[in-house]
Structures are given as C-alpha cells and as structure tokens.
XYZ file of C-alpha atoms in Angstrom:
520
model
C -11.228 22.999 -20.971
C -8.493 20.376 -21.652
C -6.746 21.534 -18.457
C -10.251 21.126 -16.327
C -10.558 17.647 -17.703
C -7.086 17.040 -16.511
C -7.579 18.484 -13.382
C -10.841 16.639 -12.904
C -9.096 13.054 -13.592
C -6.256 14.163 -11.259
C -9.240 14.124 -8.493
C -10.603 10.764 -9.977
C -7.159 9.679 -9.742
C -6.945 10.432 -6.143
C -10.233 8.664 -5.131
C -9.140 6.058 -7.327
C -5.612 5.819 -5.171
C -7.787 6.002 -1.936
C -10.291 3.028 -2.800
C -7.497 0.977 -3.399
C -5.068 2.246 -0.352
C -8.634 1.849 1.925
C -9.160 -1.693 0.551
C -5.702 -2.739 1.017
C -5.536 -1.607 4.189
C -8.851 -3.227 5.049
C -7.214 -6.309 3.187
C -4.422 -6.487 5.368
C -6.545 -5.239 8.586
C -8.692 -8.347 7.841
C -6.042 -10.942 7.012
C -4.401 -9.595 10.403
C -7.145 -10.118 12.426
C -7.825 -13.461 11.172
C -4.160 -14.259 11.897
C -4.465 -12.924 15.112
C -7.798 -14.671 16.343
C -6.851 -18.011 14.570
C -3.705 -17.963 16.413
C -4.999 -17.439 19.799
C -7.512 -19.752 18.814
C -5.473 -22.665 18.737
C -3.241 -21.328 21.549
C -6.652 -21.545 23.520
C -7.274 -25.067 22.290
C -3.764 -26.562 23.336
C -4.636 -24.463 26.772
C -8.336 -26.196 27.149
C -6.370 -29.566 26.237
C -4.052 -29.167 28.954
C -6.733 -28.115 31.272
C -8.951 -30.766 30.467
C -6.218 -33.129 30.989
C -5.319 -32.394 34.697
C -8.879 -31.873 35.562
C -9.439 -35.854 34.487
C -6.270 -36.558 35.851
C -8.006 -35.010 39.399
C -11.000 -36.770 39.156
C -8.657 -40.230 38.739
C -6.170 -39.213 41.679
C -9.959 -38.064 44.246
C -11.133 -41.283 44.690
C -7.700 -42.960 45.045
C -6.733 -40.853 47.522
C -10.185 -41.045 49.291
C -10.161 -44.681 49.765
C -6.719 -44.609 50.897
C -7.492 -42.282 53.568
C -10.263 -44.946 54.096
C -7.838 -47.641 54.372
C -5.320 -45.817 56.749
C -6.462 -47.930 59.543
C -5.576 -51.508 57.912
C -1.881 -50.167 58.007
C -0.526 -52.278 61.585
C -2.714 -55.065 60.882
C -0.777 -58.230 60.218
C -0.782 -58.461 56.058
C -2.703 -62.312 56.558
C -5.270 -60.655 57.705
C -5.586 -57.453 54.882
C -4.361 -59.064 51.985
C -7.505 -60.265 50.705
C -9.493 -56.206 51.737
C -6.788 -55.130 49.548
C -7.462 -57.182 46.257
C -10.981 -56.635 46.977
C -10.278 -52.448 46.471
C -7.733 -53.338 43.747
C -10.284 -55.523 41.966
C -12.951 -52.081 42.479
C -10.601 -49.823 40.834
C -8.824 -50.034 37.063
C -6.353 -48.130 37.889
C -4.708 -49.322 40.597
C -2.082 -52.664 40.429
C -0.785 -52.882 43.728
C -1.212 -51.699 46.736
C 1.251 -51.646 49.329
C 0.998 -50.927 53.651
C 4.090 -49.277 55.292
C 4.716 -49.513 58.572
C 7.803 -47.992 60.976
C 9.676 -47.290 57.676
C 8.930 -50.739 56.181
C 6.768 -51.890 53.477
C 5.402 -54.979 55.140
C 2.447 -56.177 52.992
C 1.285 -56.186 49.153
C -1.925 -57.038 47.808
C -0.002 -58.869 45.074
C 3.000 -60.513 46.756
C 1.542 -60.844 50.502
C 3.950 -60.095 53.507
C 7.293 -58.167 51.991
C 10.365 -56.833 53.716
C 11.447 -53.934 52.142
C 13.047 -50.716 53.368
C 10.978 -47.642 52.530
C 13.036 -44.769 52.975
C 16.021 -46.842 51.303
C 14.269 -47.543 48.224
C 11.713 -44.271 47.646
C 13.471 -41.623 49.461
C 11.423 -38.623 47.727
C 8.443 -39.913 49.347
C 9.709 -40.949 52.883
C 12.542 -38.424 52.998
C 11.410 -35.374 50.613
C 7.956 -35.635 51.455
C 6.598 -35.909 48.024
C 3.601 -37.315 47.476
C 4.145 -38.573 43.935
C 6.354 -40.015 41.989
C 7.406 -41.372 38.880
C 8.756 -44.948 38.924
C 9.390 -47.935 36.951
C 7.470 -51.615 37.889
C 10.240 -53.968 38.592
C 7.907 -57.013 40.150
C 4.671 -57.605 38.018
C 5.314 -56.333 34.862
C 9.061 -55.353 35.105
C 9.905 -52.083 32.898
C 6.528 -50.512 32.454
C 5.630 -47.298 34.012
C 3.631 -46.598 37.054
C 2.827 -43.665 39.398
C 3.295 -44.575 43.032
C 0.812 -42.317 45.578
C 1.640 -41.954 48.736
C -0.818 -41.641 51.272
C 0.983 -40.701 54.638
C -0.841 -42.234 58.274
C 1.519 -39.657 60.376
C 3.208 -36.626 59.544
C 6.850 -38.604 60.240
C 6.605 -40.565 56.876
C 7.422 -44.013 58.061
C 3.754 -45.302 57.951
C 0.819 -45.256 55.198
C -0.402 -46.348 52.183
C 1.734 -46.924 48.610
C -0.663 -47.081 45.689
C 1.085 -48.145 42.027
C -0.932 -46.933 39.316
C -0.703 -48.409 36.308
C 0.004 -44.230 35.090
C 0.433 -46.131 30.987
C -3.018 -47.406 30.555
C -4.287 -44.160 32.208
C -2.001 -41.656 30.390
C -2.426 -43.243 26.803
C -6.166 -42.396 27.509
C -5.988 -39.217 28.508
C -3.176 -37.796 27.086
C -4.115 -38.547 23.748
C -2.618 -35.637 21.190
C -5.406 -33.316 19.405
C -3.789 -32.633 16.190
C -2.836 -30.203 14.704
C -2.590 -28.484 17.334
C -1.265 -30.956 20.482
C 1.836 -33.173 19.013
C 2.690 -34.436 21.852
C 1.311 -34.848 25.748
C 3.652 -35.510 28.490
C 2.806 -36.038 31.911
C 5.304 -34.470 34.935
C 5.590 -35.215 38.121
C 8.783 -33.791 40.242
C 11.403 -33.867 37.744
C 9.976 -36.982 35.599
C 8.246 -36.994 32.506
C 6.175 -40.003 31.065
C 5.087 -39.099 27.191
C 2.165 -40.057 25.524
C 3.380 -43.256 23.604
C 6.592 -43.709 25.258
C 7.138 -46.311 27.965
C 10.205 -44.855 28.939
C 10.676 -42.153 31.987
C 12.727 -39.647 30.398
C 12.916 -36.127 30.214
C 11.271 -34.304 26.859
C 12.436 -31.293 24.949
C 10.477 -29.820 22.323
C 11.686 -29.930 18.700
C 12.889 -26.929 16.501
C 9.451 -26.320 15.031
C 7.971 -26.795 18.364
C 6.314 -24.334 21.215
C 5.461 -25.836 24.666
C 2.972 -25.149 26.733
C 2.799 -26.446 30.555
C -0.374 -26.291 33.341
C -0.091 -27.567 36.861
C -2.715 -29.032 38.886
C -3.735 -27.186 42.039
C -4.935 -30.240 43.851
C -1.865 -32.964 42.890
C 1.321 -32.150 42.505
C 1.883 -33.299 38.965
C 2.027 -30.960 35.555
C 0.949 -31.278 32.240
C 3.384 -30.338 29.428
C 1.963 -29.792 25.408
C 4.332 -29.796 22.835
C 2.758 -28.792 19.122
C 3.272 -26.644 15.980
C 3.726 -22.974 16.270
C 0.431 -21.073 16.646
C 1.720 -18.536 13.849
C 2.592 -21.331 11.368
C -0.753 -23.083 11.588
C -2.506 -19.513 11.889
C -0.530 -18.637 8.316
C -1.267 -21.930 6.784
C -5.379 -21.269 7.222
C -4.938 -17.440 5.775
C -5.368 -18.856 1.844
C -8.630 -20.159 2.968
C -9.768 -16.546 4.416
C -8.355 -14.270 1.576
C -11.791 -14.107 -0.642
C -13.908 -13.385 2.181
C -11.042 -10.599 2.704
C -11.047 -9.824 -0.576
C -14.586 -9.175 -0.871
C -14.580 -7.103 2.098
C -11.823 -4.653 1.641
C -13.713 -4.245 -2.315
C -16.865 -3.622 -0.435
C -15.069 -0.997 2.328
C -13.273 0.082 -1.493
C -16.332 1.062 -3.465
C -17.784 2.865 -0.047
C -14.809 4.982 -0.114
C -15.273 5.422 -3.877
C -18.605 6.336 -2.676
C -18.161 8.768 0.034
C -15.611 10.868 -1.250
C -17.566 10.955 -4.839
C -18.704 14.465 -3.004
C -16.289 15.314 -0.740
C -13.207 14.885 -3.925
C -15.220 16.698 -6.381
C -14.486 20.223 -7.475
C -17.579 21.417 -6.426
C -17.426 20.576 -2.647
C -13.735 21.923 -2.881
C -15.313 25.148 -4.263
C -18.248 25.635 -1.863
C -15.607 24.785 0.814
C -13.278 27.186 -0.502
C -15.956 29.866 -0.297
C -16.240 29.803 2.674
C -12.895 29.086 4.337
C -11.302 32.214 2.486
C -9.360 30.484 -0.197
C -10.967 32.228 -2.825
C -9.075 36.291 -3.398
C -10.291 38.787 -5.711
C -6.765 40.585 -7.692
C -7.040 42.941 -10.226
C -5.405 44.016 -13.385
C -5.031 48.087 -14.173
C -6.567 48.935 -17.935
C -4.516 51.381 -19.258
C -5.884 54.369 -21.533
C -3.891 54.015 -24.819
C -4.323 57.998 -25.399
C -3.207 59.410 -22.044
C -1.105 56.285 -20.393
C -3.578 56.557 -17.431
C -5.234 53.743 -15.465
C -8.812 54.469 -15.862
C -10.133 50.919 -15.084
C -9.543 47.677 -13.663
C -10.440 44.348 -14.278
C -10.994 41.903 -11.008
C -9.954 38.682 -11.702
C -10.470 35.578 -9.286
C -7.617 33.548 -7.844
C -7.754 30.230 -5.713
C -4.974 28.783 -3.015
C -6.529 25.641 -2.154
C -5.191 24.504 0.931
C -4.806 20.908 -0.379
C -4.108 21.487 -3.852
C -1.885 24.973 -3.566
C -2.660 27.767 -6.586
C -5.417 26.171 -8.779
C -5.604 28.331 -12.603
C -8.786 30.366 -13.284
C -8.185 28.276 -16.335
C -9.049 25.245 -14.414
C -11.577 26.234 -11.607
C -13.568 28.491 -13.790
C -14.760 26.401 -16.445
C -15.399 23.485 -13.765
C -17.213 25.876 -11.925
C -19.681 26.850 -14.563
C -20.328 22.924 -15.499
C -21.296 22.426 -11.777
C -23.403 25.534 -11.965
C -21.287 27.746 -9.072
C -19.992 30.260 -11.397
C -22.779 32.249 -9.796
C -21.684 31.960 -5.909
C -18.048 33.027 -7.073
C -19.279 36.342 -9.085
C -20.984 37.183 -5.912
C -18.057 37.040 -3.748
C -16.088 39.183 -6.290
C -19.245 41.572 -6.116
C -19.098 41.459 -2.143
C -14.696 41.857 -2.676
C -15.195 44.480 -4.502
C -17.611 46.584 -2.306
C -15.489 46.717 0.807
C -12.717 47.820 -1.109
C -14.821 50.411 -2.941
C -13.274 52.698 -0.213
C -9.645 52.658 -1.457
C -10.469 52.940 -5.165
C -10.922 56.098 -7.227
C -13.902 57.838 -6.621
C -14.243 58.718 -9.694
C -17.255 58.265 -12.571
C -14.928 58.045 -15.192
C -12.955 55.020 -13.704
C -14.533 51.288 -14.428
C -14.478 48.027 -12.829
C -14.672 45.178 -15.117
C -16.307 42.373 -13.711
C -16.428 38.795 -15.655
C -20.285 36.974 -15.258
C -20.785 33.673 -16.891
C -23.919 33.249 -19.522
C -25.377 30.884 -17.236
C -25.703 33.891 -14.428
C -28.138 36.108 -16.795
C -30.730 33.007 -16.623
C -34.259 34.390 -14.858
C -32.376 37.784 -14.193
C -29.989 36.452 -11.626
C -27.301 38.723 -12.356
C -29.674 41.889 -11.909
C -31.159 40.655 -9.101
C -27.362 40.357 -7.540
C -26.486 43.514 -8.530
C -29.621 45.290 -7.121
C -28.656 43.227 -3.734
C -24.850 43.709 -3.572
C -23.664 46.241 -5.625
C -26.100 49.571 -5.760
C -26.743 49.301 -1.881
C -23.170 50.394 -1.546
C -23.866 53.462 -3.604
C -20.676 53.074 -5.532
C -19.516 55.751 -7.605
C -17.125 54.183 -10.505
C -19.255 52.642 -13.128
C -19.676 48.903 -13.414
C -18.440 46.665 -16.920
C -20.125 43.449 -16.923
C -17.547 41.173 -19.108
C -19.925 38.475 -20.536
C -17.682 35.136 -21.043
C -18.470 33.065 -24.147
C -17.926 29.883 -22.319
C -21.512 28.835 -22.684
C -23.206 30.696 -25.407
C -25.741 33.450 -24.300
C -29.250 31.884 -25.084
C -31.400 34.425 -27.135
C -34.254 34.169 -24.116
C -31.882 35.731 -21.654
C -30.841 38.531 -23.906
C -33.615 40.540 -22.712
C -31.409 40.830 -19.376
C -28.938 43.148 -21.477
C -31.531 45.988 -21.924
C -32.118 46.044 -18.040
C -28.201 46.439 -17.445
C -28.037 48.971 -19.841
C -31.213 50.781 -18.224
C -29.613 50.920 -14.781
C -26.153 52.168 -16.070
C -24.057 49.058 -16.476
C -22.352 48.705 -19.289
C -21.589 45.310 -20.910
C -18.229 43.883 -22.519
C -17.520 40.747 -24.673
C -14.794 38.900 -23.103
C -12.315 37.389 -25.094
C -14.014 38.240 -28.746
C -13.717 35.956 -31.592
C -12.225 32.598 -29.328
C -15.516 31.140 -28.079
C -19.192 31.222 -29.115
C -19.319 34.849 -30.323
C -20.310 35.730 -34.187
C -21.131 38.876 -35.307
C -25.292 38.394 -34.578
C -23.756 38.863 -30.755
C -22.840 42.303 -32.173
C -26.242 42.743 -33.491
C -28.721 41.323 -30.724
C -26.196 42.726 -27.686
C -24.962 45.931 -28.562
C -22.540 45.688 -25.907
C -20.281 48.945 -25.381
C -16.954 47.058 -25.166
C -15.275 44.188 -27.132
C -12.183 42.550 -25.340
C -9.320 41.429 -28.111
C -8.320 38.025 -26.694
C -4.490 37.911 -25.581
C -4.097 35.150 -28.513
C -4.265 37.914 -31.273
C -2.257 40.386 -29.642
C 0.704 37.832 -29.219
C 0.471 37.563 -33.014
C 1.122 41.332 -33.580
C 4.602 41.039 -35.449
C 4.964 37.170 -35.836
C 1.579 35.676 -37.038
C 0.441 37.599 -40.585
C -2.591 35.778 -40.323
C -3.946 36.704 -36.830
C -2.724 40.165 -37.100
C -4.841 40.127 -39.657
C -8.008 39.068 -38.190
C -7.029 41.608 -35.309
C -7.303 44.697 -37.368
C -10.554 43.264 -38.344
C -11.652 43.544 -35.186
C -10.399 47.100 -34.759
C -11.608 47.855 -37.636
C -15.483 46.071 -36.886
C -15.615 47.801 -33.844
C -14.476 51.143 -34.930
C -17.368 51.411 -37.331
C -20.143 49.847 -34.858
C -18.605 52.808 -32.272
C -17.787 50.097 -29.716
C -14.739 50.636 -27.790
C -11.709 48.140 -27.586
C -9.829 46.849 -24.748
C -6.582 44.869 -26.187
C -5.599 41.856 -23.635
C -2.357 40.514 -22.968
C 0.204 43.392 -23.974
C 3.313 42.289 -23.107
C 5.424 44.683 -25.391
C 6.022 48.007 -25.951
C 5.856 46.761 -29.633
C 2.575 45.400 -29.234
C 1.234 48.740 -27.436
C 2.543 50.762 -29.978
C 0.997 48.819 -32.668
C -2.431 48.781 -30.922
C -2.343 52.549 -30.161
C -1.277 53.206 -33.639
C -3.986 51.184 -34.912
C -6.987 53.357 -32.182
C -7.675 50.556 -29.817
C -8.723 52.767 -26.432
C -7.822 50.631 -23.571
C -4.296 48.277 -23.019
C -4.448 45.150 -20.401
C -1.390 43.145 -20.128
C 2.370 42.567 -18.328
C 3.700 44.715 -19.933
C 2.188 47.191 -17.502
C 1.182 45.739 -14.280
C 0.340 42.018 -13.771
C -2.689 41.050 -11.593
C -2.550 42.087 -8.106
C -4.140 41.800 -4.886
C -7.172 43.991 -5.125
C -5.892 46.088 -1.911
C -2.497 46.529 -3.308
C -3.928 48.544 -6.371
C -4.155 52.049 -4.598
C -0.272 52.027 -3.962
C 0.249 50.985 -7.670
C -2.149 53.502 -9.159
C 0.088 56.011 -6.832
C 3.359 54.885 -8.152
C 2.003 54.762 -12.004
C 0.788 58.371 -11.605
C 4.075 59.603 -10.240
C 5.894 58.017 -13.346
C 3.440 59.450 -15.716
C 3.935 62.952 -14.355
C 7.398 62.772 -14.140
C-alpha cells in the first residue's frame, strides 16, 4: 500500500508540476502580450503624433497657397500700387510676415519694405533654380536670426516670376510640434535637407540620442517631413510591466487551478486504468505450480502485468491495490477471465490441471463474480478446473460469504491468497472452507534464516493438514526451500526457483521443455 501511496503522489506531483509550468507559461504568455501591445501602442501614438502634425501643417500651407494662387495676377503691377493689397492679406493671416512679388528673376516689391531690388535666383537658388517649392531659411530684415519658411508660389513654369511667402515657421512650429511625453521627446520639422526643432531657433540638422528611436512621416500634399525622436518603445513598454504583473498573476493562477482541475481525471490512476483497458496495456502472464510429489506442472496461476505507455512497467504491487480503492479491480479480473479463454486452446486439456485466478473481496458483492463467470468463463466450455484466489486486501464481509457456497456448487474451487499477511484469522477457515491456502512468499524466505517465521509456517502446514486443505507454498526460490516444504507435505511449489511469470502464450513451450527434463 505504501508503494500505491507513493505512486499516487508521484501523479499529484505531476499535476502539481503542470499547474505551475501552465501558469508560468500563461504568466509569461500574458506579460508578453502586454509587452507586445503596450509597445505598439506607443509606437502607434508617436505615429498618430506625426500624422496629426503634417495633417495641421496641410491645413496651414491650403489656404496660403490658395490665396497666393489668388494673388498671381498682382505680380507685374508696379509695387505702389500692391503694397497696401498685400498688408491687407498679411494683416488676414497669422502666419504670414512678408510677402514678396518676383518678377523676370527679381524680387521687386515687399509688403514690408515696399519696392526692393534683389536678385532671385542669386539669393534662393533651390527655389528659382532647383525648383523647390519650400525652403528653410533664416529672417535677415525684420527680425534678423529667427526662422521662417519661405513658399514659393510659381506664375510660369520658368521660375523667374511669382509669389514668395515668409512664414513665421517658429510661432507655427512651437504650436504644433509640441512633444507628447513620454512618448514624443522631441519634434522636428524637415524640409529639403533642413531641420527646424521644436524649441530650437536654430536651422540645424538633428540626430537622435543613444537612448533614442526616430520615427519620420512625409506629407503627400507639401513637400516637407516630420521627424519624432522619443524613448524606445521596449523601454517604456518594460517600465509599465510591474503595473500589469497581478492582473497576470491572477490569471495564470486561475488558467493554474483549471489545469489542476482538468487533469484531476485525466492524471488519476483510474482514467490511466480504464484507458489502459482498452488500449492493450494491460497482459495476462502466468506462473507454473509445481506438484511437490511428482515435479509436474499441474496448475498455473495468471497474474496481471501493466506497460503503461507513459509510465513504462507499473508493479501489480502498485496498480492493484489502487485499483481496488477506485473500485476497477472488477473490470481487470474480467479481462484476465476473457485472456484466459482464448488461450484455453493452447493449455492442457486436462481436468486435473488448474488455473488460479486472483478476485478481489469487493468482486463477490451482489454475486458479481458468479455472474462473470456464468458470462465469460462456462460459455467457453473449458475443461481445466477453475481456483478462485480470494485476496485479503479488503476483508470478505460475512453478507457476501454466501457467494462461496454457489462457487463451490458449480465446481470452482476457492483459495486464500497470501494466508496469514492480511485480514485472514482462522474464523475465515471456519465460515469459508476454502480448498486451498496460499503460504505467502514472506514465510517461505524465512525457511533457514528466520526461527520465528519458520515457525509460524509449519503452523500453517500443520493447520491445514488437519482441516484437509491443500497448500500451495509461494515464492520458492531454493532448492533448500523446496526441499524443506516437500519434506514438511505442502502439495503444490510456486516460485523462481522454477519458472518466473511468463507471458500466458509462452507457457505451452515451457510446460514442453519442463516435461522433457522431468522424463529425462
């Protein structure tokens, strides 16, 4: 029993390891996907920043670039006469500090200054020459060093007439560059080459820090980009996992105990059982019984062996006794029973030979052992006679003693297994009559070293000699110990010493090779 409660904890053990590995995993599963969706989280909020950026930065350039389109015919007109249109639409706007007309490569008027004399092409070549359309520049008239965005406005496709606009880019990109932290450090506004950051007066390219990622999106109607410079996404995803580890926590114990749960069935020794059933794990071997008189086989015992596909060769020690606590001791005798009949064939025909079967006590309850024998075993008309060993596992209650008449009355005869090591006393002897008592291997090892057990063995011998019941001796592994046992009249010898337990379809080759030896 101690190894069944060993073997039990051993599956306890294993649900036990699979909780936890299921939780952990579920743990780290969760914490993962956090990481993963917090991260592209704030990858997508730097993203929506950028794009929210350029699409205000649109709606400022639309109307600029509408009303200079609307003003293309003022450029010719002498500047006395525009000057004052163009502080009227400078006045309009916010955004806008000068405004300047070009005409045949010259920029002749400015709403500020009035008539001017300047050389276009010599003085903003990327507009005139490299027809750009923007540009990056620095104010060196009104407020000499600050920032501004010039827009050019073009009246023919040679470049050397339009409409200059210098926005004041500062004001603008202060207001709508403004960082989100903690995700958006820093905001910088491009346009062919130049870089104005949020914060910084100063034109001058920008290069993200160590700890820094970047992330850039161009407009599709201006040609100007927006660049984001801000912590890495995984740092500020790992710095808000603390905050999501007890709601992970309390999920992967939740998914924990479900496991715990689930496989309380499918890790138990009974499932394994009923699955072993039926996916052939269970085989039926046999041991030969050896008459102590003649040296002949004249019996065998069938004994039950598992190979559990997931555990490899489980005991009898440790499957039978769990068995009968989960109450399928029963389903197992019947596939010996049903073992046993299809290789009725091969065995001895013989009424003098006997097969030794072991039934638990619980199996005699409401006549179910009769009841299996009248449904699996007399159908096949077998002609060796049946020994019903009765294990003393579970002690035989006195109600389903009336089961042993009917066994005797339909010619099975009944053995104590393993006699004087579990519940038997002598009132067994009394209210059973059974026609066999099995010496348990534990006494016969004694024979020679033990005084005391030897002891209690001949009392046995000596009980059932004068009650006429017939002995079987268990666990011979000497010639010492047979002689000793013959000596002393015990009828039948069971042990290593002359076959050990063997597949029940190997027997008839090893009942051929034992007879040859005896004959010889």
């Amino acid at each position: 029993m101690l190894m069944a409660q060993q073997f039990v904890g051993q599956f306890r053990r294993k649900r036990l390891l699979i909780a936890l590995v299921i939780a952990a995993i579920v743990l780290i599963l969760t914490l993962a996907f956090r990481f993963i969706e917090e991260k592209s989280r704030i990858e997508q909020r730097a993203l929506n920043f950028a794009d929210n950026a350029i699409m205000r930065f649109d709606r400022m350039f639309s109307p600029l670039d509408v009303s200079a389109n609307n003003t293309l015919g003022l450029v010719g007109v002498s500047c006395s006469d525009v000057r004052f249109p163009l502080i009227e639409k400078i006045a309009a706007s916010q955004t806008v500090r000068a405004i300047l007309l070009v005409e045949n490569d010259t920029i002749y008027c400015s709403s500020i200054y009035g008539p001017r004399d300047i050389p276009f092409s010599q003085n903003y070549p990327e507009l005139a020459i490299n027809n750009q359309r923007m540009m990056l520049s620095t104010d060196n008239f009104l407020l000499k060093g600050s920032p501004v965005l010039l827009l050019w406005t073009p009246k023919n496709i040679d470049n050397h007439s339009g409409i200059l606009q210098v926005i004041n880019i500062e004001l603008m990109s202060n207001y709508l560059l403004e960082p989100q932290l903690p995700w958006v450090e820093r905001a910088i506004l491009n346009v062919n080459g130049d870089s104005l950051e949020y914060g910084n007066p100063l034109i001058e390219p920008t290069v993200p820090s160590e700890d820094e990622v970047s992330y850039n999106e161009a407009s599709l109607r201006y040609p100007f980009s927006i660049t984001l410079y801000g912590p890495s996404p995984t740092r500020l995803a790992l710095a808000t996992l603390p905050s999501q580890l007890p709601l992970a926590l309390l999920l992967s114990l939740l998914m924990g105990y479900i496991v715990w749960l689930a496989t309380a069935n499918r890790m138990s020794l009974s499932w394994q059982i009923s699955y072993g059933i039926t996916a052939n794990e269970f085989m039926v071997y046999c041991q030969p019984l050896i008459n102590a008189k003649t040296g002949e086989c004249d019996g065998i015992e069938l004994l039950l062996r598992w190979h559990n596909a997931r555990q490899g060769w489980i005991a009898p020690d440790v499957f039978i006794p769990l068995a009968e606590r989960q109450n399928l001791i029963a389903p197992l005798t019947r596939f010996v029973l049903n073992q046993v009949v299809a290789h009725l064939p091969i065995l001895p025909r013989c009424p003098s030979f006997h097969i030794a079967i072991n039934v638990a006590a619980s199996h005699f309850r409401n006549r179910a052992i009769v009841e299996d024998l009248q449904h699996l075993w007399w159908p096949a008309n077998p002609v060796p006679k049946l020994v019903v060993e009765l294990t003393e596992r579970d002690a035989l209650p006195v109600v389903d003693q009336s089961v042993i008449s009917q066994l005797h009355e339909i010619g099975v005869r009944l053995a104590i297994d393993d006699f004087g090591t579990g519940h038997s006393s002598l009132s067994y002897l009394k209210d059973l009559k059974p026609d066999v008592l099995k010496i348990d291997k534990i006494f016969t090892a004694a024979i020679g070293t033990d005084a005391i057990n030897a002891t209690v063995t001949d009392m046995v011998i000596s009980l059932a000699q004068r009650l006429n019941i017939s002995l079987v001796a268990e666990g011979v592994e000497t010639a010492e110990q047979a002689a000793y046992l013959r000596e002393r009249g015990v009828d039948h010898l069971q042990g290593y010493y002359y076959a050990r337990p063997m597949p029940l379809g190997d027997f008839p080759a090893w009942l051929e090779h034992h007879q040859s030896d005896i004959e010889a």
